Coordinates of C-alpha atoms and ligand atoms in Angstrom, one line a residue:
M262 CA 22.9 25.3 -9.3
D263 CA 26.4 24.3 -8.1
F264 CA 25.6 23.1 -4.7
N265 CA 26.0 19.6 -3.1
I266 CA 23.0 17.9 -1.7
K267 CA 24.3 17.7 2.1
K268 CA 20.8 17.8 3.8
I269 CA 17.6 16.1 2.7
C270 CA 14.3 16.6 4.1
C271 CA 11.3 14.3 3.7
I272 CA 7.8 15.7 4.4
G273 CA 5.8 12.7 5.7
A274 CA 7.1 9.8 7.8
G275 CA 4.4 7.3 6.7
F276 CA 4.8 3.8 4.6
V277 CA 6.8 5.6 2.0
G278 CA 8.7 8.5 3.6
G279 CA 10.1 6.0 6.6
P280 CA 11.5 3.3 4.4
T281 CA 12.6 5.2 1.4
M282 CA 14.6 7.8 3.6
A283 CA 16.2 4.9 5.7
V284 CA 17.3 3.2 2.4
I285 CA 18.9 6.6 1.2
A286 CA 20.4 7.3 4.5
D287 CA 21.8 4.0 4.5
N288 CA 23.4 4.2 1.0
C289 CA 24.4 7.9 1.3
E290 CA 26.3 8.2 4.8
E291 CA 27.7 11.6 4.2
T292 CA 24.3 13.1 3.5
I293 CA 21.9 14.1 6.6
V294 CA 18.4 12.9 6.2
T295 CA 15.8 14.3 8.2
V296 CA 12.0 12.8 8.0
V297 CA 9.3 15.2 9.4
D298 CA 6.0 14.5 10.1
I299 CA 2.8 16.8 11.7
N300 CA 1.8 13.6 13.6
K301 CA 4.1 13.7 16.7
Q302 CA 3.0 10.3 17.8
K303 CA 4.4 8.9 14.6
I304 CA 7.7 10.6 15.1
S305 CA 7.9 9.4 18.8
D306 CA 7.1 5.7 17.4
W307 CA 10.1 6.2 14.7
N308 CA 12.3 7.1 17.6
N309 CA 11.2 4.4 20.0
S310 CA 14.2 2.5 21.1
D311 CA 12.1 -1.0 20.9
L312 CA 12.6 -1.4 17.1
K313 CA 9.4 -3.6 17.1
L314 CA 7.2 -0.5 18.0
L315 CA 8.2 1.3 14.9
P316 CA 5.1 2.5 13.2
V317 CA 5.7 0.5 9.9
Y318 CA 6.7 -3.0 9.8
E319 CA 8.8 -4.1 6.8
P320 CA 11.2 -6.8 6.6
G321 CA 14.6 -5.5 7.0
L322 CA 13.6 -2.1 8.2
E323 CA 14.5 -2.5 11.9
E324 CA 18.1 -3.4 11.0
I325 CA 18.4 -0.2 8.8
I326 CA 17.1 2.1 11.3
D327 CA 19.2 0.6 14.2
R328 CA 22.2 1.3 11.9
R329 CA 21.3 4.9 10.9
R330 CA 19.1 6.5 13.3
N331 CA 20.7 9.4 14.9
K332 CA 23.7 9.1 12.8
N333 CA 22.5 10.4 9.7
L334 CA 18.9 9.6 9.7
F335 CA 16.5 11.8 12.0
F336 CA 12.9 11.6 12.7
S337 CA 11.6 15.2 13.8
S338 CA 8.4 17.0 14.2
K339 CA 10.4 20.4 13.8
V340 CA 9.4 20.7 10.1
E341 CA 10.1 24.3 9.6
Q342 CA 13.7 23.8 10.7
A343 CA 14.1 20.7 8.6
I344 CA 12.7 22.5 5.5
S345 CA 14.9 25.6 6.0
E346 CA 18.2 23.5 6.4
A347 CA 17.6 21.3 3.3
D348 CA 19.1 21.3 -0.2
M349 CA 16.6 18.8 -1.4
I350 CA 13.0 18.3 -0.1
F351 CA 10.9 15.3 -0.8
I352 CA 7.3 15.7 -0.5
S353 CA 5.8 12.0 0.7
V354 CA 2.6 13.0 2.3
N355 CA -0.8 11.1 1.9
T356 CA -3.0 11.7 -1.0
P357 CA -6.2 9.9 -0.4
T358 CA -9.2 10.1 -2.4
K359 CA -11.5 13.2 -1.8
T360 CA -14.5 12.6 0.6
K361 CA -16.7 15.7 -0.3
G362 CA -16.9 18.5 -2.6
V363 CA -15.6 18.7 -6.3
G364 CA -14.6 15.3 -7.5
A365 CA -15.7 13.6 -4.2
G366 CA -15.0 9.7 -4.4
K367 CA -12.8 9.7 -7.3
A368 CA -10.3 12.9 -7.3
L369 CA -7.3 12.8 -5.0
D370 CA -7.6 15.0 -2.0
L371 CA -4.4 17.3 -2.5
K372 CA -4.8 19.4 0.7
W373 CA -1.7 17.7 2.3
I374 CA 0.4 18.4 -0.9
E375 CA -0.9 22.2 -1.2
A376 CA 0.1 22.6 2.7
S377 CA 3.6 21.0 2.2
A378 CA 4.1 23.3 -0.7
R379 CA 3.3 26.2 1.1
Q380 CA 5.5 25.2 4.0
V381 CA 8.4 24.7 1.6
A382 CA 7.7 28.2 0.0
K383 CA 7.7 29.8 3.3
Y384 CA 10.7 28.1 5.0
A385 CA 13.1 27.0 2.6
K386 CA 16.2 29.0 1.9
G387 CA 18.4 29.3 -0.8
H388 CA 18.3 26.9 -3.9
T389 CA 16.2 24.0 -3.1
I390 CA 15.2 20.9 -5.4
V391 CA 11.6 19.8 -4.6
V392 CA 11.0 16.3 -5.2
E393 CA 7.4 14.9 -5.8
K394 CA 7.4 11.4 -4.2
S395 CA 3.6 11.3 -3.4
T396 CA 1.6 9.6 -6.2
L397 CA -0.2 12.7 -7.9
P398 CA -2.6 13.4 -10.7
V399 CA -0.6 14.5 -13.7
K400 CA -0.3 18.0 -14.1
T401 CA 0.3 18.6 -10.3
A402 CA 3.6 20.0 -10.4
E403 CA 2.0 22.9 -12.3
S404 CA 0.1 23.7 -8.9
I405 CA 3.3 23.2 -6.6
K406 CA 5.4 25.4 -9.2
K407 CA 2.8 28.3 -9.0
I408 CA 3.1 28.2 -5.2
L409 CA 6.7 28.2 -5.0
E410 CA 7.1 30.8 -7.8
A411 CA 5.1 33.2 -5.8
A412 CA 7.5 32.8 -2.8
S413 CA 10.7 33.2 -5.2
F414 CA 9.5 36.0 -7.2
N415 CA 12.1 38.5 -7.6
N416 CA 14.3 36.7 -5.4
E417 CA 17.4 35.4 -6.8
E418 CA 18.4 33.8 -3.4
K419 CA 15.4 31.7 -3.1
Q420 CA 15.0 29.4 -6.1
F421 CA 12.9 26.1 -6.4
Y422 CA 13.4 23.3 -9.1
V423 CA 10.5 20.9 -8.9
I424 CA 10.9 17.3 -10.2
S425 CA 8.9 14.1 -10.0
N426 CA 10.2 11.0 -8.6
P427 CA 7.2 8.6 -7.9
E428 CA 7.9 5.5 -5.8
F429 CA 7.1 1.9 -7.0
L430 CA 7.9 0.1 -3.9
A431 CA 5.1 -2.6 -2.4
E432 CA 4.5 -2.9 1.0
G433 CA 6.0 -6.3 2.6
T434 CA 8.9 -6.1 0.2
A435 CA 9.6 -2.3 0.5
I436 CA 13.4 -2.6 1.6
S437 CA 14.3 -5.0 -1.1
D438 CA 12.2 -2.9 -3.8
L439 CA 14.0 0.2 -2.7
Q440 CA 17.4 -1.4 -2.5
N441 CA 17.0 -3.4 -5.8
P442 CA 14.4 -1.3 -7.9
D443 CA 13.2 -2.2 -11.5
R444 CA 13.6 1.3 -12.5
I445 CA 14.0 4.9 -11.1
L446 CA 11.8 7.3 -12.8
I447 CA 12.8 10.9 -12.6
G448 CA 10.8 13.6 -14.6
G449 CA 11.8 17.4 -14.8
E450 CA 12.6 20.0 -16.8
N451 CA 15.8 21.3 -15.0
K452 CA 18.4 18.6 -16.1
K453 CA 20.7 19.8 -13.4
A454 CA 18.1 19.1 -10.5
V455 CA 17.2 15.9 -12.2
N456 CA 21.1 14.8 -12.4
K457 CA 21.4 15.9 -8.5
L458 CA 18.8 13.4 -7.5
A459 CA 19.9 10.7 -9.9
D460 CA 23.4 11.0 -8.3
I461 CA 21.9 10.0 -5.0
Y462 CA 20.3 7.0 -6.5
L463 CA 23.8 6.3 -8.3
K464 CA 25.0 5.3 -4.9
W465 CA 23.6 2.1 -5.1
N466 CA 22.0 1.7 -8.5
R467 CA 23.3 1.4 -12.1
E468 CA 22.8 4.3 -14.4
E469 CA 20.8 2.0 -16.8
K470 CA 18.2 1.8 -14.2
I471 CA 17.5 5.5 -14.1
I472 CA 14.6 6.9 -16.6
R473 CA 14.6 10.6 -17.5
T474 CA 11.3 11.7 -18.7
N475 CA 9.4 15.0 -18.6
L476 CA 7.1 15.9 -15.7
W477 CA 4.1 14.9 -17.0
S478 CA 5.1 11.4 -18.4
S479 CA 6.6 10.7 -14.7
E480 CA 3.6 11.8 -13.0
L481 CA 1.3 9.6 -15.3
S482 CA 3.6 6.7 -15.4
K483 CA 2.9 6.0 -11.7
L484 CA -1.1 6.2 -12.1
T485 CA -0.7 4.2 -15.2
A486 CA 1.7 1.5 -13.4
N487 CA -0.7 1.0 -10.6
A488 CA -3.7 0.8 -13.1
F489 CA -2.1 -2.2 -15.1
L490 CA -1.2 -4.0 -12.0
A491 CA -4.6 -3.9 -10.6
Q492 CA -6.1 -4.5 -13.8
R493 CA -4.1 -7.9 -13.8
I494 CA -5.7 -8.9 -10.5
S495 CA -9.1 -8.1 -11.6
S496 CA -8.6 -10.0 -14.8
I497 CA -7.5 -13.1 -12.8
N498 CA -10.0 -12.6 -10.3
S499 CA -12.9 -12.4 -12.9
I500 CA -11.4 -15.8 -14.2
S501 CA -11.7 -17.3 -10.8
A502 CA -15.3 -17.2 -10.8
L503 CA -15.4 -18.7 -14.2
C504 CA -13.1 -21.7 -12.9
E505 CA -15.6 -22.2 -10.0
A506 CA -18.5 -22.7 -12.6
T507 CA -16.5 -25.0 -14.8
G508 CA -14.2 -27.1 -13.3
A509 CA -11.2 -25.3 -14.2
D510 CA -8.5 -24.7 -11.8
I511 CA -7.3 -20.9 -11.3
G512 CA -3.7 -22.1 -10.3
E513 CA -3.5 -24.1 -13.4
V514 CA -4.8 -21.3 -15.7
S515 CA -2.4 -18.9 -14.1
L516 CA 0.6 -21.2 -14.5
A517 CA -0.4 -21.8 -18.2
I518 CA -1.0 -18.2 -19.1
G519 CA 1.9 -16.8 -17.0
L520 CA 4.5 -18.8 -19.1
D521 CA 3.8 -17.0 -22.1
Q522 CA 6.7 -14.3 -21.9
R523 CA 4.2 -11.7 -23.3
I524 CA 2.1 -12.2 -20.3
G525 CA 4.5 -13.0 -17.6
S526 CA 4.0 -15.1 -14.6
R527 CA 3.8 -12.5 -11.7
F528 CA 0.7 -10.7 -10.4
L529 CA -1.8 -13.6 -11.5
N530 CA -2.4 -14.9 -7.8
A531 CA -6.4 -14.9 -7.7
G532 CA -7.5 -13.9 -4.2
P533 CA -10.0 -11.9 -2.2
G534 CA -9.7 -8.7 -4.2
F535 CA -6.7 -6.2 -4.2
G536 CA -6.3 -4.0 -1.1
G537 CA -3.9 -1.4 0.1
S538 CA -3.9 2.3 0.1
C539 CA -3.2 3.1 -3.4
F540 CA -4.7 0.8 -6.3
Q541 CA -8.2 1.8 -5.8
K542 CA -7.6 5.5 -5.1
D543 CA -5.1 5.7 -7.9
I544 CA -7.5 4.1 -10.6
L545 CA -10.2 6.2 -9.3
N546 CA -8.1 9.3 -9.9
L547 CA -7.2 8.0 -13.2
V548 CA -11.0 7.6 -14.0
Y549 CA -11.6 11.2 -12.8
L550 CA -8.7 12.7 -15.0
C551 CA -10.1 10.8 -18.0
N552 CA -13.6 12.3 -17.3
F553 CA -12.0 15.8 -16.8
Y554 CA -10.6 15.3 -20.4
N555 CA -13.7 14.2 -21.9
L556 CA -12.5 10.4 -22.3
R557 CA -15.5 8.9 -21.1
E558 CA -14.9 5.4 -22.7
V559 CA -11.4 5.4 -21.2
A560 CA -12.7 6.4 -17.7
E561 CA -15.5 3.5 -18.1
Y562 CA -12.9 1.0 -18.9
W563 CA -10.7 1.5 -16.0
E564 CA -13.8 1.9 -13.7
K565 CA -14.6 -1.9 -14.3
V566 CA -11.3 -2.9 -12.7
I567 CA -12.6 -1.6 -9.4
D568 CA -16.0 -3.0 -10.0
I569 CA -14.6 -6.5 -10.3
N570 CA -12.6 -5.9 -7.3
S571 CA -15.8 -4.9 -5.4
W572 CA -17.5 -7.8 -6.7
Q573 CA -15.0 -10.4 -5.6
K574 CA -15.3 -9.4 -2.1
E575 CA -19.1 -9.7 -2.1
R576 CA -19.0 -12.9 -4.0
I577 CA -16.8 -14.5 -1.3
S578 CA -19.0 -13.4 1.4
K579 CA -22.2 -14.8 -0.4
I580 CA -20.4 -18.1 -0.7
V581 CA -19.6 -18.3 3.1
V582 CA -23.2 -17.5 4.0
E583 CA -24.7 -20.0 1.2
K584 CA -22.5 -22.9 2.4
L585 CA -23.3 -22.4 6.2
F586 CA -26.9 -23.1 5.4
G587 CA -28.0 -19.3 4.4
T588 CA -27.6 -18.1 7.9
L589 CA -24.8 -16.9 10.0
T590 CA -26.9 -15.9 13.1
N591 CA -25.0 -16.4 16.3
K592 CA -22.3 -18.6 14.3
K593 CA -18.6 -18.2 15.2
I594 CA -16.5 -17.6 12.2
G595 CA -12.6 -17.6 12.3
I596 CA -10.7 -14.9 10.3
L597 CA -7.0 -15.9 9.5
G598 CA -5.2 -12.8 8.1
F599 CA -6.4 -9.0 8.5
S600 CA -3.7 -7.0 6.5
F601 CA -4.1 -6.1 3.0
K602 CA -1.3 -8.7 2.2
A603 CA 1.3 -10.7 4.0
N604 CA 4.6 -9.0 5.5
T605 CA 2.8 -5.6 6.7
N606 CA 0.9 -4.4 9.4
D607 CA -1.1 -2.1 6.9
T608 CA -4.9 -2.6 7.0
R609 CA -5.8 0.2 4.5
E610 CA -8.4 -1.0 2.0
A611 CA -7.8 -4.6 3.2
P612 CA -10.3 -7.0 1.6
A613 CA -10.5 -8.5 5.3
I614 CA -12.5 -5.3 6.2
Q615 CA -15.3 -5.7 4.0
I616 CA -15.7 -9.2 4.2
C617 CA -15.7 -9.0 7.9
R618 CA -18.2 -6.3 7.6
N619 CA -20.4 -8.4 5.5
L620 CA -20.3 -11.3 8.0
L621 CA -21.1 -9.3 11.0
E622 CA -24.1 -8.0 9.2
E623 CA -25.4 -11.2 8.7
G624 CA -25.2 -12.0 12.6
A625 CA -21.8 -13.8 12.9
K626 CA -19.4 -13.5 15.5
L627 CA -15.7 -13.2 14.6
L628 CA -12.6 -14.6 15.9
I629 CA -9.8 -12.8 14.2
F630 CA -6.2 -13.4 14.0
D631 CA -3.2 -11.5 12.2
P632 CA 0.5 -11.8 13.2
K633 CA 1.4 -8.1 12.6
V634 CA -2.1 -6.0 13.0
K635 CA -2.6 -4.7 16.3
P636 CA -5.9 -5.4 17.9
K637 CA -6.7 -2.0 18.2
Q638 CA -6.3 -1.2 14.6
I639 CA -8.7 -4.5 13.7
K640 CA -11.4 -2.9 16.2
Q641 CA -11.0 0.5 14.8
D642 CA -11.4 -0.7 11.1
L643 CA -14.6 -2.6 12.0
I644 CA -16.3 -0.3 14.7
N645 CA -18.4 1.5 12.4
T646 CA -20.3 -1.6 11.5
N647 CA -22.6 -0.7 14.3
E648 CA -22.1 -4.2 15.7
N649 CA -21.4 -4.0 19.3
D650 CA -17.7 -5.1 20.1
E651 CA -18.7 -8.7 21.5
N652 CA -18.9 -10.0 17.9
I653 CA -15.4 -9.1 17.4
Q654 CA -12.8 -10.9 19.3
V655 CA -9.0 -10.4 18.5
C656 CA -7.1 -13.7 19.2
T657 CA -3.5 -13.8 20.0
S658 CA -2.8 -17.2 18.5
I659 CA -3.9 -19.2 15.3
Y660 CA -5.3 -21.8 17.3
E661 CA -7.5 -19.8 19.4
I662 CA -9.6 -18.6 16.2
S663 CA -10.9 -22.1 15.9
K664 CA -12.7 -22.3 19.0
G665 CA -16.3 -23.3 18.5
V666 CA -16.4 -21.9 15.1
D667 CA -18.3 -23.3 12.1
A668 CA -15.8 -21.9 9.4
I669 CA -12.1 -20.3 9.0
I670 CA -11.8 -18.1 6.2
I671 CA -8.3 -17.5 5.2
I672 CA -7.8 -13.9 3.9
T673 CA -4.1 -13.0 4.0
E674 CA -1.3 -15.1 2.7
W675 CA 0.9 -15.0 5.9
K676 CA 3.3 -17.9 5.5
E677 CA 2.7 -19.2 9.1
F678 CA -0.7 -20.2 7.8
K679 CA 0.7 -23.0 5.5
D680 CA 2.1 -24.8 8.7
I681 CA -1.2 -25.0 10.4
D682 CA -1.8 -28.5 12.2
W683 CA -5.6 -28.8 10.9
S684 CA -6.4 -32.0 12.8
L685 CA -5.9 -29.7 16.0
M686 CA -8.1 -26.9 14.6
K687 CA -11.0 -29.5 13.8
K688 CA -10.9 -30.6 17.2
N689 CA -12.1 -27.2 18.4
M690 CA -14.5 -26.5 15.5
R691 CA -18.2 -27.3 15.3
S692 CA -19.2 -29.9 12.7
P693 CA -19.8 -29.7 10.0
S694 CA -16.8 -27.6 9.6
W695 CA -15.6 -25.5 6.8
V696 CA -12.4 -23.9 5.5
F697 CA -12.6 -21.3 2.9
D698 CA -9.3 -20.4 1.4
T699 CA -9.0 -17.4 -0.5
R700 CA -5.3 -17.5 -1.2
D701 CA -4.6 -21.0 -2.2
I702 CA -2.5 -21.7 1.0
V703 CA -4.0 -25.0 2.2
D704 CA -3.3 -28.6 1.2
D705 CA -6.7 -30.0 -0.1
K706 CA -5.8 -33.5 1.0
E707 CA -4.7 -32.6 4.4
I708 CA -7.8 -30.6 4.9
K709 CA -10.3 -33.2 3.7
S710 CA -8.5 -36.1 5.6
C711 CA -9.3 -34.0 8.9
G712 CA -13.0 -34.1 7.8
I713 CA -13.2 -30.6 7.1
N714 CA -15.3 -29.2 4.0
L715 CA -12.9 -26.9 1.9
W716 CA -14.0 -24.3 -0.5
K717 CA -10.9 -23.1 -2.4
L718 CA -11.5 -19.8 -4.5
G719 CA -10.9 -20.5 -8.3
S720 CA -11.7 -24.5 -7.7
Y721 CA -14.5 -26.3 -8.5
Ligands
NAD2141 P1 1.2 7.7 4.9 O1 -0.2 8.0 5.4 O2 1.8 6.2 5.4 O3 2.3 8.9 5.3 C1 2.0 10.1 5.0 C2 2.5 10.9 6.2 O4 2.5 12.4 5.8 C3 1.5 11.0 7.4 O5 2.2 10.3 8.4 C4 1.0 12.3 7.4 O6 0.9 12.6 8.8 C5 2.1 13.0 6.8 N1 1.9 14.4 6.8 C6 0.6 15.0 6.0 N2 0.9 16.4 5.6 C7 2.0 16.5 6.4 C8 2.7 17.9 6.3 N3 2.1 18.9 5.8 N4 3.8 18.1 7.0 C9 4.2 16.7 7.6 N5 3.5 15.7 7.3 C10 2.5 15.6 6.7 O7 1.3 7.5 3.5 P2 2.1 6.7 2.6 O8 1.7 5.2 2.2 O9 3.5 6.9 3.0 O10 1.8 7.3 1.2 C11 2.4 8.5 0.9 C12 2.2 8.6 -0.6 O11 3.2 7.8 -1.5 C13 0.9 8.7 -1.2 O12 0.5 9.6 -2.3 C14 0.9 7.4 -1.8 O13 -0.1 7.2 -3.1 C15 2.2 7.1 -2.3 N6 2.7 5.8 -2.4 C16 2.6 4.8 -1.4 C17 2.9 3.4 -1.5 C18 2.6 2.7 -0.4 O14 3.0 1.6 -0.4 N7 2.0 2.8 0.8 C19 3.9 3.2 -2.6 C20 4.1 3.8 -3.5 C21 3.7 5.3 -3.5
UGA2142 C1 1.2 -1.5 -5.0 C2 2.3 -1.8 -6.3 O1 2.6 -2.9 -6.5 C3 3.6 -0.9 -6.1 O2 4.3 -0.9 -7.1 C4 3.0 0.4 -5.7 O3 4.2 1.3 -5.5 C5 2.3 0.7 -4.6 O4 1.1 -0.3 -4.8 C6 1.7 2.0 -4.5 O5 1.7 2.8 -5.4 O6 1.0 2.1 -3.4 P1 1.2 -2.6 -2.5 O7 -0.3 -1.9 -2.8 O8 2.0 -2.2 -1.5 O9 2.1 -2.1 -3.9 O10 1.2 -4.2 -2.7 P2 1.0 -5.2 -3.9 O11 1.9 -6.4 -3.8 O12 0.8 -4.5 -5.3 O13 -0.5 -5.8 -3.4 C7 -1.5 -5.3 -3.7 C8 -3.0 -6.0 -3.6 O14 -2.9 -6.9 -4.6 C9 -2.7 -6.8 -2.2 O15 -4.2 -7.0 -1.6 C10 -2.4 -8.3 -2.7 O16 -2.8 -9.3 -2.0 C11 -3.1 -8.2 -4.1 N1 -2.6 -9.2 -5.1 C12 -1.1 -9.0 -5.4 C13 -3.2 -10.2 -5.7 O17 -4.3 -10.5 -4.9 N2 -2.8 -11.2 -6.5 C14 -1.3 -10.8 -6.7 O18 -1.2 -11.5 -7.7 C15 -0.9 -9.8 -6.3

C-alpha cells in the first residue's frame, strides 16, 4: 500500500462529518477533502455563503469553513464521484436506534452503514482505506468487510482496508475537541492503513495521543466511553433527588466528591437528564449486545442508567405541577433553553422535549426561547403531542417568555441566562411567580429579592 492520501471522502455531512472534515482540511492543506451527503438541502446549506446558515452551529466552525471551503474542503451531493476519487473514505452516517423489527428499541439501525459500504464497494477504485467514524456495535467491521470483500474478490486492482476510528467530540465544543483531543483511537489489523490515518492526525497532534488497538477494542471503547459518561450523570442526578429530600446541596456534594482525584470533577453537574443523539442510543445498544451475548446482569446494570435519566425528566415535570397548585390548565409557563446543552442548535433527545410535552399534556401554554434552535425545529419536536399550535409560542427574546407566565423553567445552561434581570422578568409574571432552575444558573438571593419563588434542582 504505497500511496499517499491525496483525496479524502467523508460520507455523511452531519454534526460529526462536517466539523471533523473541516478540522482535517484545516490542518492538511495538501489534502482534498470532500464531504458528501444524500441530503441535498444539507449540502446546499454547507455551501451557503451566509455562514450563519450552516446546518451545524459550533463555536469556531464558521471561521474554518470560511478559510477552507472551496479551497481544499468541498461539500457535494455527488457521492459516487467523491467515492471513486478517494484514497481514504470516512463513513460518518447516522446510526440511530432501530424502531422496528429484530432488536427494535435497542439495537442500532445499521441500514445507512450498509448502504454506505455498498456504495463504497461499487464505486471505489484502486486501494482504499475505509474508516468507520460512526459509532457502531462491536463486530460491525466484520459486516463492512464482507460487503467490500465481495466487490474486491479476485481483483488485485481493487482492495479495501477497514479500520475503526471512533469520534469522541462533544457538541458545543466540537472544534476545540477536534483540535486538541484527549486521545485518537485507531483500531485495525493492517498496520500500514492504521499508520496512514495516524499520519493525518499527526499533522496537528503528538504521537503519544494516538492509541492503536484491534478493531473490536476500538469499536467497543466508543460505546463504553459514552456509557461511563452517561452513568456519571445518572449517578449525580440520582443524588440530586436525595439532596432535595435531606437538605444537602448537590453543588456542594459534586465539589466535595470531584476533588477526589480518583473521581475527578468533570461531568458531575446535576441537571434535567442527559440528552443528545448518542448517550441513550449507545447505551441501549450496549444493553442489546449484552443480552445478545447472554450477559443479562450486565445488560440490566446499564439499563438502569437510562431509567434514572427518564425518571429525572418526569420528576422535574411533576414538581412543577405540584408547586403550581396541582394544575397547569390554561397557565402560561416560560421555557428557557431547548437545545440538549448549551452552544449547540441540536435538539435530538433534548430533555426540554419530554418536559415540555409533559407540561402541554397538563394543559399548560408554553412560551419558549432558545438562542440557537430555529422555531421550526422546536415546533417539529413538540408537534406530535396532539396539542394545537396555539399552546406553543416560540419567542425571539428572553424577556418575551415572561409575559403573563406563572413560572419559568431553565432547561439549558446558555450563558446569556446568567445575566437575566429578574426584576424585569418579575414585572411581566403572574403572582405568585416561580423559577425552576434545573442547571444551577441563577443567583438564589437575586431571585428571592425580586419576590420570585425559587426551586433549584438538588437543593432543599
Ligand atoms: P447526523 O444525522 O448529523 O449526520 C449523518 C448524515 O449522514 C446525515 O446528514 C445523512 O443524510 C447522511 N447519510 C446517511 N446515509 C448516507 C449515505 N448512504 N450517503 C451519504 N450520506 C448519508 O449524525 P451525526 O450526529 O453526525 O452522527 C454520525 C455518527 O457519529 C453516529 O454514529 C453517531 O453516533 C456518531 N457520533 C456522533 C457525535 C455527535 O456529537 N453528534 C459524536 C461522536 C460520534
Ligand atoms: C457526548 C460525549 O461527551 C462525547 O465524548 C461523544 O463523542 C458524544 O456524546 C457522542 O458520541 O455523540 P454530547 O452528547 O455532544 O457528547 O455532549 P455532552 O457534553 O456529553 O452532554 C451530553 C448531555 O449530558 C447533555 O444533555 C448535557 O447537558 C448533559 N450533562 C453533561 C449533564 O447533565 N451534566 C454534566 O456534568 C455533563
